GROMACS .gro file of C-alpha atoms in nm:
model
  428
    1MET     CA    1   8.351 -16.935   3.201
    2PRO     CA    2   8.285 -17.233   3.420
    3SER     CA    3   8.138 -17.129   3.759
    4ARG     CA    4   8.418 -17.051   4.023
    5ARG     CA    5   8.283 -17.340   4.231
    6ALA     CA    6   8.256 -17.550   3.904
    7CYS     CA    7   8.549 -17.520   3.709
    8SER     CA    8   8.603 -17.754   3.429
    9ALA     CA    9   8.934 -17.973   3.412
   10VAL     CA   10   9.118 -17.729   3.192
   11CYS     CA   11   9.022 -17.431   3.372
   12ALA     CA   12   9.106 -17.602   3.731
   13SER     CA   13   9.445 -17.665   3.561
   14LEU     CA   14   9.495 -17.315   3.434
   15THR     CA   15   9.372 -17.153   3.782
   16ALA     CA   16   9.673 -17.326   3.951
   17LEU     CA   17   9.873 -17.024   3.844
   18ALA     CA   18  10.053 -16.773   4.067
   19ALA     CA   19  10.017 -16.420   3.972
   20LEU     CA   20  10.309 -16.249   4.143
   21VAL     CA   21  10.218 -15.922   4.239
   22CYS     CA   22  10.384 -15.706   4.510
   23VAL     CA   23  10.194 -15.399   4.619
   24THR     CA   24  10.194 -15.176   4.941
   25PRO     CA   25   9.899 -15.001   5.079
   26ASP     CA   26   9.979 -14.667   4.909
   27ALA     CA   27  10.004 -14.834   4.593
   28VAL     CA   28   9.617 -14.898   4.592
   29ALA     CA   29   9.334 -14.673   4.469
   30LEU     CA   30   8.984 -14.666   4.618
   31ASN     CA   31   8.688 -14.558   4.418
   32ASP     CA   32   8.316 -14.628   4.449
   33SER     CA   33   7.982 -14.524   4.394
   34ALA     CA   34   7.996 -14.179   4.533
   35PRO     CA   35   8.193 -13.933   4.300
   36ARG     CA   36   8.504 -14.093   4.169
   37GLY     CA   37   8.780 -14.115   4.432
   38VAL     CA   38   8.555 -14.058   4.738
   39ASP     CA   39   8.527 -14.336   4.987
   40SER     CA   40   8.165 -14.423   5.034
   41SER     CA   41   8.222 -14.579   5.359
   42ARG     CA   42   8.288 -14.247   5.503
   43LEU     CA   43   8.043 -14.019   5.363
   44ALA     CA   44   7.837 -13.824   5.596
   45GLY     CA   45   7.509 -13.996   5.716
   46ARG     CA   46   7.594 -14.348   5.684
   47PRO     CA   47   7.520 -14.541   6.034
   48ALA     CA   48   7.775 -14.688   6.234
   49GLY     CA   49   7.715 -15.012   6.139
   50GLU     CA   50   7.720 -14.968   5.784
   51ASP     CA   51   8.028 -14.761   5.794
   52ALA     CA   52   8.203 -15.064   5.995
   53ALA     CA   53   8.089 -15.303   5.741
   54ALA     CA   54   8.226 -15.094   5.454
   55ARG     CA   55   8.559 -15.066   5.637
   56GLN     CA   56   8.592 -15.423   5.712
   57LEU     CA   57   8.523 -15.498   5.326
   58ALA     CA   58   8.761 -15.224   5.224
   59ALA     CA   59   9.030 -15.401   5.433
   60LEU     CA   60   8.968 -15.738   5.327
   61MET     CA   61   8.981 -15.605   4.963
   62GLN     CA   62   9.313 -15.456   5.039
   63LYS     CA   63   9.445 -15.808   5.149
   64GLU     CA   64   9.325 -15.962   4.822
   65VAL     CA   65   9.522 -15.696   4.617
   66ASP     CA   66   9.824 -15.769   4.854
   67ALA     CA   67   9.757 -16.132   4.788
   68GLY     CA   68   9.829 -16.064   4.405
   69VAL     CA   69   9.462 -15.973   4.238
   70PRO     CA   70   9.521 -15.680   4.014
   71GLY     CA   71   9.186 -15.547   4.120
   72VAL     CA   72   8.855 -15.595   4.296
   73ALA     CA   73   8.531 -15.417   4.304
   74VAL     CA   74   8.226 -15.472   4.523
   75ARG     CA   75   7.885 -15.334   4.534
   76VAL     CA   76   7.621 -15.395   4.804
   77GLU     CA   77   7.272 -15.307   4.800
   78LEU     CA   78   7.155 -15.303   5.165
   79GLY     CA   79   6.785 -15.313   5.109
   80ASN     CA   80   6.745 -14.963   5.262
   81GLY     CA   81   6.800 -14.719   4.975
   82ARG     CA   82   7.180 -14.709   5.034
   83THR     CA   83   7.473 -14.908   4.889
   84ILE     CA   84   7.832 -14.984   4.979
   85SER     CA   85   8.059 -14.956   4.660
   86LEU     CA   86   8.417 -15.005   4.664
   87ALA     CA   87   8.702 -15.083   4.442
   88ARG     CA   88   9.079 -15.177   4.508
   89GLN     CA   89   9.369 -15.194   4.257
   90ALA     CA   90   9.731 -15.266   4.258
   91ALA     CA   91   9.937 -14.945   4.142
   92TRP     CA   92  10.064 -15.074   3.819
   93THR     CA   93   9.723 -15.124   3.666
   94ARG     CA   94   9.609 -14.761   3.722
   95ARG     CA   95   9.829 -14.675   3.395
   96ASP     CA   96   9.544 -14.859   3.207
   97HIS     CA   97   9.221 -14.782   3.386
   98LYS     CA   98   9.125 -14.648   3.707
   99LEU     CA   99   8.886 -14.921   3.856
  100SER     CA  100   8.548 -14.840   3.971
  101ALA     CA  101   8.230 -15.038   4.078
  102HIS     CA  102   8.062 -14.842   3.804
  103ASP     CA  103   8.275 -15.017   3.528
  104GLN     CA  104   8.143 -15.265   3.311
  105PHE     CA  105   8.295 -15.628   3.351
  106ARG     CA  106   8.283 -15.937   3.132
  107MET     CA  107   8.024 -16.118   3.348
  108GLY     CA  108   8.084 -16.485   3.226
  109SER     CA  109   7.865 -16.757   3.335
  110ASN     CA  110   7.621 -16.504   3.505
  111THR     CA  111   7.497 -16.513   3.145
  112LYS     CA  112   7.338 -16.846   3.210
  113THR     CA  113   7.070 -16.703   3.434
  114MET     CA  114   6.952 -16.467   3.181
  115ILE     CA  115   6.951 -16.770   2.928
  116GLY     CA  116   6.748 -16.943   3.209
  117VAL     CA  117   6.500 -16.655   3.200
  118LEU     CA  118   6.450 -16.645   2.833
  119VAL     CA  119   6.394 -17.033   2.832
  120LEU     CA  120   6.144 -17.001   3.120
  121GLN     CA  121   5.964 -16.710   2.944
  122LEU     CA  122   5.924 -16.918   2.637
  123VAL     CA  123   5.796 -17.223   2.842
  124ALA     CA  124   5.520 -16.972   2.996
  125GLU     CA  125   5.403 -16.890   2.647
  126HIS     CA  126   5.399 -17.232   2.567
  127LYS     CA  127   5.647 -17.205   2.289
  128VAL     CA  128   5.874 -17.460   2.426
  129SER     CA  129   5.858 -17.716   2.695
  130LEU     CA  130   6.117 -17.815   2.973
  131GLN     CA  131   6.051 -18.180   2.856
  132ASP     CA  132   6.151 -18.113   2.482
  133ARG     CA  133   6.386 -18.324   2.363
  134VAL     CA  134   6.699 -18.157   2.235
  135GLU     CA  135   6.634 -18.344   1.914
  136LYS     CA  136   6.342 -18.177   1.839
  137TRP     CA  137   6.511 -17.834   1.817
  138LEU     CA  138   6.854 -17.949   1.699
  139PRO     CA  139   6.831 -18.256   1.505
  140GLY     CA  140   7.164 -18.409   1.435
  141LEU     CA  141   7.372 -18.160   1.626
  142VAL     CA  142   7.366 -18.328   1.967
  143PRO     CA  143   7.449 -18.688   2.023
  144GLY     CA  144   7.200 -18.863   2.220
  145GLY     CA  145   6.968 -18.562   2.194
  146GLY     CA  146   6.657 -18.756   2.173
  147ASN     CA  147   6.737 -18.861   2.539
  148ILE     CA  148   6.838 -18.510   2.664
  149THR     CA  149   6.547 -18.265   2.782
  150LEU     CA  150   6.597 -17.885   2.775
  151LYS     CA  151   6.572 -17.921   3.149
  152MET     CA  152   6.885 -18.132   3.157
  153LEU     CA  153   7.047 -17.848   2.958
  154LEU     CA  154   6.934 -17.600   3.192
  155ASN     CA  155   7.063 -17.782   3.520
  156HIS     CA  156   7.352 -17.929   3.381
  157THR     CA  157   7.236 -18.297   3.413
  158SER     CA  158   7.279 -18.369   3.036
  159GLY     CA  159   7.617 -18.535   3.067
  160LEU     CA  160   7.745 -18.351   2.765
  161PHE     CA  161   8.122 -18.293   2.731
  162ASP     CA  162   8.216 -17.953   2.822
  163TYR     CA  163   8.387 -17.798   2.484
  164ILE     CA  164   8.578 -17.576   2.679
  165ASN     CA  165   8.804 -17.879   2.786
  166ASP     CA  166   8.908 -17.910   2.413
  167PRO     CA  167   9.259 -17.809   2.320
  168GLY     CA  168   9.121 -17.631   2.016
  169ILE     CA  169   8.885 -17.401   2.219
  170LEU     CA  170   9.138 -17.354   2.506
  171ALA     CA  171   9.351 -17.197   2.192
  172ARG     CA  172   9.061 -16.949   2.122
  173VAL     CA  173   9.003 -16.875   2.518
  174THR     CA  174   9.391 -16.760   2.560
  175GLY     CA  175   9.371 -16.559   2.241
  176ALA     CA  176   9.645 -16.799   2.060
  177ASP     CA  177   9.378 -16.865   1.801
  178THR     CA  178   9.179 -16.588   1.670
  179SER     CA  179   8.954 -16.748   1.422
  180SER     CA  180   8.595 -16.728   1.431
  181VAL     CA  181   8.379 -17.005   1.593
  182THR     CA  182   8.007 -17.057   1.550
  183PRO     CA  183   7.770 -17.204   1.818
  184GLU     CA  184   7.714 -17.513   1.588
  185GLU     CA  185   8.078 -17.571   1.578
  186LEU     CA  186   8.092 -17.557   1.961
  187LEU     CA  187   7.839 -17.848   1.948
  188ALA     CA  188   8.051 -18.025   1.712
  189VAL     CA  189   8.367 -18.007   1.927
  190SER     CA  190   8.161 -18.141   2.225
  191ALA     CA  191   8.023 -18.431   1.980
  192GLN     CA  192   8.391 -18.566   1.952
  193TYR     CA  193   8.409 -18.671   2.296
  194PRO     CA  194   8.168 -18.937   2.460
  195PRO     CA  195   7.907 -18.843   2.732
  196LEU     CA  196   8.016 -18.807   3.089
  197PHE     CA  197   7.714 -19.005   3.219
  198THR     CA  198   7.357 -19.133   3.115
  199PRO     CA  199   7.132 -18.810   3.061
  200GLY     CA  200   6.975 -18.732   3.394
  201ALA     CA  201   7.175 -18.938   3.618
  202GLU     CA  202   7.422 -18.710   3.752
  203TYR     CA  203   7.536 -18.316   3.761
  204ALA     CA  204   7.830 -18.194   3.571
  205TYR     CA  205   7.878 -17.838   3.479
  206SER     CA  206   7.911 -17.784   3.101
  207ASN     CA  207   7.911 -17.494   2.898
  208THR     CA  208   7.790 -17.698   2.596
  209ASN     CA  209   7.444 -17.709   2.775
  210TYR     CA  210   7.416 -17.334   2.720
  211ALA     CA  211   7.541 -17.309   2.365
  212ALA     CA  212   7.286 -17.561   2.275
  213LEU     CA  213   7.010 -17.358   2.469
  214GLY     CA  214   7.095 -17.038   2.291
  215LEU     CA  215   7.039 -17.219   1.931
  216VAL     CA  216   6.725 -17.353   2.070
  217LEU     CA  217   6.618 -16.995   2.170
  218GLU     CA  218   6.706 -16.873   1.833
  219LYS     CA  219   6.504 -17.132   1.635
  220ALA     CA  220   6.216 -17.144   1.860
  221THR     CA  221   6.152 -16.766   1.804
  222GLY     CA  222   6.312 -16.675   1.488
  223GLN     CA  223   6.546 -16.404   1.643
  224ASP     CA  224   6.915 -16.397   1.726
  225LEU     CA  225   7.005 -16.416   2.086
  226ALA     CA  226   7.139 -16.070   2.113
  227THR     CA  227   6.790 -15.951   1.991
  228LEU     CA  228   6.625 -16.167   2.255
  229LEU     CA  229   6.816 -16.053   2.549
  230GLN     CA  230   6.751 -15.704   2.437
  231ARG     CA  231   6.410 -15.724   2.380
  232ARG     CA  232   6.300 -15.944   2.693
  233ILE     CA  233   6.544 -15.857   2.958
  234ILE     CA  234   6.805 -15.543   2.883
  235ARG     CA  235   6.558 -15.315   2.748
  236PRO     CA  236   6.244 -15.360   2.992
  237LEU     CA  237   6.460 -15.329   3.302
  238GLY     CA  238   6.667 -15.063   3.172
  239LEU     CA  239   6.994 -15.218   3.194
  240HIS     CA  240   7.195 -14.959   2.990
  241ASP     CA  241   7.548 -15.094   3.055
  242THR     CA  242   7.442 -15.475   2.943
  243TYR     CA  243   7.498 -15.644   2.642
  244LEU     CA  244   7.589 -15.965   2.481
  245ALA     CA  245   7.943 -15.930   2.358
  246THR     CA  246   8.010 -16.060   1.975
  247SER     CA  247   8.377 -15.976   1.977
  248GLY     CA  248   8.648 -15.865   2.164
  249ALA     CA  249   8.604 -15.494   2.107
  250SER     CA  250   8.433 -15.291   2.408
  251ARG     CA  251   8.112 -15.124   2.299
  252ASP     CA  252   8.119 -14.835   2.517
  253GLY     CA  253   8.507 -14.767   2.522
  254ASP     CA  254   8.676 -14.755   2.837
  255LYS     CA  255   8.379 -14.809   3.064
  256LEU     CA  256   8.509 -15.163   3.022
  257ALA     CA  257   8.736 -15.254   3.312
  258ASP     CA  258   9.064 -15.403   3.222
  259GLY     CA  259   9.136 -15.775   3.282
  260TYR     CA  260   9.489 -15.945   3.340
  261GLU     CA  261   9.632 -16.281   3.335
  262PRO     CA  262   9.980 -16.418   3.411
  263ASP     CA  263  10.249 -16.379   3.131
  264ALA     CA  264  10.387 -16.668   2.938
  265GLU     CA  265  10.682 -16.728   3.162
  266HIS     CA  266  10.486 -16.784   3.482
  267LEU     CA  267  10.231 -16.975   3.292
  268ALA     CA  268  10.508 -17.210   3.159
  269GLN     CA  269  10.637 -17.267   3.501
  270LEU     CA  270  10.302 -17.358   3.672
  271LEU     CA  271  10.111 -17.544   3.393
  272PRO     CA  272  10.064 -17.905   3.467
  273PRO     CA  273  10.271 -18.148   3.237
  274GLU     CA  274   9.964 -18.246   3.023
  275ALA     CA  275   9.894 -17.889   2.953
  276PRO     CA  276   9.924 -17.812   2.567
  277LYS     CA  277  10.292 -17.692   2.503
  278GLY     CA  278  10.317 -17.333   2.450
  279THR     CA  279   9.982 -17.221   2.602
  280ALA     CA  280   9.978 -16.842   2.685
  281PHE     CA  281   9.773 -16.553   2.676
  282ALA     CA  282   9.743 -16.313   2.397
  283GLY     CA  283   9.775 -15.930   2.486
  284PRO     CA  284  10.004 -15.645   2.573
  285ALA     CA  285  10.254 -15.724   2.838
  286ARG     CA  286  10.207 -15.550   3.165
  287GLY     CA  287  10.498 -15.677   3.394
  288ASP     CA  288  10.459 -16.046   3.476
  289HIS     CA  289  10.086 -15.998   3.341
  290VAL     CA  290   9.911 -15.992   3.019
  291LEU     CA  291   9.633 -15.730   2.962
  292VAL     CA  292   9.362 -15.970   2.825
  293THR     CA  293   9.055 -15.704   2.803
  294LEU     CA  294   9.030 -15.743   2.445
  295LEU     CA  295   9.030 -16.111   2.408
  296ASN     CA  296   8.723 -16.236   2.192
  297PRO     CA  297   8.448 -16.403   2.400
  298GLU     CA  298   8.279 -16.523   2.090
  299TRP     CA  299   8.350 -16.890   2.221
  300ALA     CA  300   8.147 -16.805   2.531
  301TRP     CA  301   7.827 -16.683   2.351
  302ALA     CA  302   7.505 -16.802   2.549
  303ALA     CA  303   7.716 -16.953   2.811
  304GLY     CA  304   7.910 -16.647   2.894
  305ALA     CA  305   7.936 -16.335   2.681
  306ILE     CA  306   7.760 -16.116   2.864
  307VAL     CA  307   7.921 -15.759   2.954
  308SER     CA  308   7.748 -15.556   3.248
  309THR     CA  309   7.782 -15.349   3.549
  310PRO     CA  310   7.734 -15.452   3.926
  311ALA     CA  311   7.428 -15.212   3.937
  312ASP     CA  312   7.266 -15.371   3.635
  313GLU     CA  313   7.319 -15.731   3.735
  314GLN     CA  314   7.183 -15.648   4.073
  315ARG     CA  315   6.885 -15.484   3.905
  316PHE     CA  316   6.851 -15.800   3.704
  317LEU     CA  317   6.851 -16.062   3.991
  318ARG     CA  318   6.623 -15.821   4.235
  319ALA     CA  319   6.370 -15.815   3.918
  320LEU     CA  320   6.388 -16.184   3.872
  321ALA     CA  321   6.341 -16.252   4.266
  322PHE     CA  322   6.038 -15.987   4.261
  323GLY     CA  323   5.867 -16.189   3.991
  324ARG     CA  324   5.925 -15.900   3.719
  325LEU     CA  325   6.041 -16.144   3.456
  326LEU     CA  326   5.875 -16.487   3.519
  327PRO     CA  327   5.535 -16.581   3.640
  328PRO     CA  328   5.531 -16.755   4.004
  329ALA     CA  329   5.508 -17.125   3.840
  330GLN     CA  330   5.841 -17.068   3.615
  331LEU     CA  331   6.005 -16.871   3.897
  332ALA     CA  332   5.960 -17.180   4.116
  333GLU     CA  333   6.064 -17.432   3.864
  334MET     CA  334   6.382 -17.232   3.805
  335LYS     CA  335   6.456 -17.248   4.198
  336THR     CA  336   6.428 -17.644   4.187
  337THR     CA  337   6.793 -17.732   4.237
  338VAL     CA  338   7.023 -18.034   4.228
  339VAL     CA  339   7.329 -18.058   4.439
  340GLU     CA  340   7.633 -17.967   4.263
  341THR     CA  341   7.876 -18.179   4.488
  342PRO     CA  342   7.708 -18.512   4.645
  343GLY     CA  343   7.779 -18.554   5.000
  344ASP     CA  344   7.882 -18.196   5.103
  345PRO     CA  345   7.623 -18.036   5.316
  346ASP     CA  346   7.737 -17.702   5.231
  347SER     CA  347   7.735 -17.781   4.855
  348ALA     CA  348   7.593 -17.519   4.617
  349ARG     CA  349   7.280 -17.645   4.451
  350TYR     CA  350   7.197 -17.549   4.080
  351GLY     CA  351   6.869 -17.468   3.929
  352LEU     CA  352   6.764 -17.379   3.592
  353GLY     CA  353   7.041 -17.129   3.507
  354ILE     CA  354   7.060 -17.006   3.892
  355GLU     CA  355   7.269 -17.127   4.210
  356ARG     CA  356   7.176 -17.156   4.563
  357TYR     CA  357   7.496 -17.064   4.744
  358LEU     CA  358   7.499 -17.143   5.128
  359SER     CA  359   7.712 -16.859   5.264
  360PRO     CA  360   7.820 -16.829   5.642
  361CYS     CA  361   7.533 -16.594   5.681
  362GLY     CA  362   7.269 -16.779   5.503
  363PRO     CA  363   7.172 -16.904   5.150
  364VAL     CA  364   7.151 -16.671   4.873
  365TRP     CA  365   7.071 -16.677   4.499
  366GLY     CA  366   7.256 -16.582   4.204
  367HIS     CA  367   7.547 -16.699   3.989
  368THR     CA  368   7.912 -16.711   3.956
  369GLY     CA  369   8.123 -16.609   3.628
  370ALA     CA  370   8.468 -16.667   3.502
  371VAL     CA  371   8.625 -16.563   3.174
  372PRO     CA  372   9.004 -16.446   3.109
  373GLY     CA  373   9.073 -16.137   3.306
  374TYR     CA  374   8.740 -16.137   3.496
  375SER     CA  375   8.589 -16.353   3.816
  376SER     CA  376   8.258 -16.250   3.940
  377GLN     CA  377   7.962 -16.337   4.187
  378ASN     CA  378   7.637 -16.193   4.191
  379TYR     CA  379   7.370 -16.255   4.443
  380THR     CA  380   7.049 -16.146   4.584
  381ASP     CA  381   6.844 -16.280   4.896
  382GLU     CA  382   6.530 -16.437   4.886
  383THR     CA  383   6.298 -16.137   4.884
  384GLY     CA  384   6.522 -15.943   4.612
  385LYS     CA  385   6.532 -15.637   4.829
  386ARG     CA  386   6.918 -15.689   4.892
  387SER     CA  387   7.192 -15.765   4.611
  388VAL     CA  388   7.570 -15.801   4.613
  389THR     CA  389   7.837 -15.811   4.320
  390VAL     CA  390   8.200 -15.893   4.377
  391VAL     CA  391   8.447 -15.913   4.070
  392ALA     CA  392   8.820 -15.943   4.062
  393THR     CA  393   9.002 -15.858   3.734
  394THR     CA  394   9.149 -16.188   3.681
  395LEU     CA  395   9.057 -16.546   3.642
  396PHE     CA  396   9.342 -16.764   3.624
  397GLY     CA  397   9.542 -16.593   3.917
  398MET     CA  398   9.277 -16.698   4.138
  399ARG     CA  399   9.446 -17.009   4.282
  400ALA     CA  400   9.783 -16.869   4.347
  401GLU     CA  401   9.891 -16.916   4.714
  402GLY     CA  402   9.667 -16.698   4.934
  403VAL     CA  403   9.482 -16.534   4.650
  404GLY     CA  404   9.156 -16.768   4.650
  405ALA     CA  405   9.116 -16.765   5.034
  406ALA     CA  406   9.142 -16.391   5.027
  407ASP     CA  407   8.879 -16.382   4.750
  408ARG     CA  408   8.660 -16.601   4.935
  409LYS     CA  409   8.677 -16.369   5.269
  410VAL     CA  410   8.559 -16.073   5.050
  411VAL     CA  411   8.304 -16.258   4.889
  412ASP     CA  412   8.152 -16.405   5.222
  413ALA     CA  413   8.192 -16.071   5.387
  414ALA     CA  414   8.005 -15.875   5.115
  415VAL     CA  415   7.711 -16.130   5.137
  416CYS     CA  416   7.689 -16.094   5.509
  417THR     CA  417   7.684 -15.734   5.468
  418MET     CA  418   7.389 -15.747   5.221
  419LEU     CA  419   7.221 -15.981   5.458
  420GLY     CA  420   7.260 -15.752   5.749
  421LYS     CA  421   7.493 -15.972   5.934
  422SER     CA  422   7.835 -15.986   6.042
  423LEU     CA  423   8.084 -16.226   5.902
  424PRO     CA  424   8.125 -16.519   6.170
  425ALA     CA  425   8.461 -16.538   6.345
  426ASP     CA  426   8.518 -16.889   6.211
  427ALA     CA  427   8.480 -16.771   5.873
  428ASN     CA  428   8.722 -16.449   5.891
   0.00000   0.00000   0.00000
């Protein structure tokens, strides 16, 4: 679950795939936060400006489905008590699930924001320090841990190799290997590789950082990670559709939207030569796709195993921005960022489990998420009064010709709608 803007090398290779889907306008379903099947952009009483924004979003979402995405859902909190919630999907996916913005999704690296909150809560309680060395909490588990601080783990400046780039972990990502893997084993995989740079010298996104943080949280509190999330975030905020997945099974049955990836034939044709031979996704065939909804996300754990809904994710981000989860000092620390792409004036910036994304309509705070079958982005404005979620039901098809660009237009239009602005013409 690398960030969609900070994809690992293996992920970057795999996402060069093409998902060859051909759908026509009448092969698409539209659902939303009104009663299922009702287009919220047409509800009585919606102001003309909001109606136009909803129609623009629906049109852009249709283009994304036409480009090859199996499905896409958008939910926008407008800050005035109203929402725009839309979903579009290819006809062939409706046999599995009728997509809705109410659905649960695997949110991938959006998990990291929750982990960041947990760590900073313990900082505020003087149970850990951001300057604590990893070696203090995880002796012998992280090479060079005496030089790596918890803050470096949080903002991806540790230099630790990302375990997701290991072929053995890739086999678990695709479902080819169904054996169990522990967080300690994930750290051991990373430890087989040399560090990327001296700790603190640079930025490099690595899921290893958050596997380590998950273990630190458990050791510092004596509680397992799922319980910590439940007691400190999920239950206090009433996030009834949010949980840390510990297996591929859906806790709530068909509430979990289905996710898809290209089948073995298309994967084999499009993978780079250095990719492991036989790389393919496990799951039931769906034409030239594979249904990957129930792939085990155990390998993602503290780095990306959260399941949630757009509404729950937005409630969490708004509560964070409002100061309901962290004292002012820790919230300010969380928003202390490093640049992700040096030299790029439009680069996203990474804080302590949260990203600052400079959209065409202004900066927003949140995170991206990516696990097989699901690509997500969740953001809020500076005040926490407005929020937005965009989820597509594929990951490795996102770099197919035209798909990534279509998705970016949906995301930017949704963010601009959240901010009460129109998408600039040069971004359209």
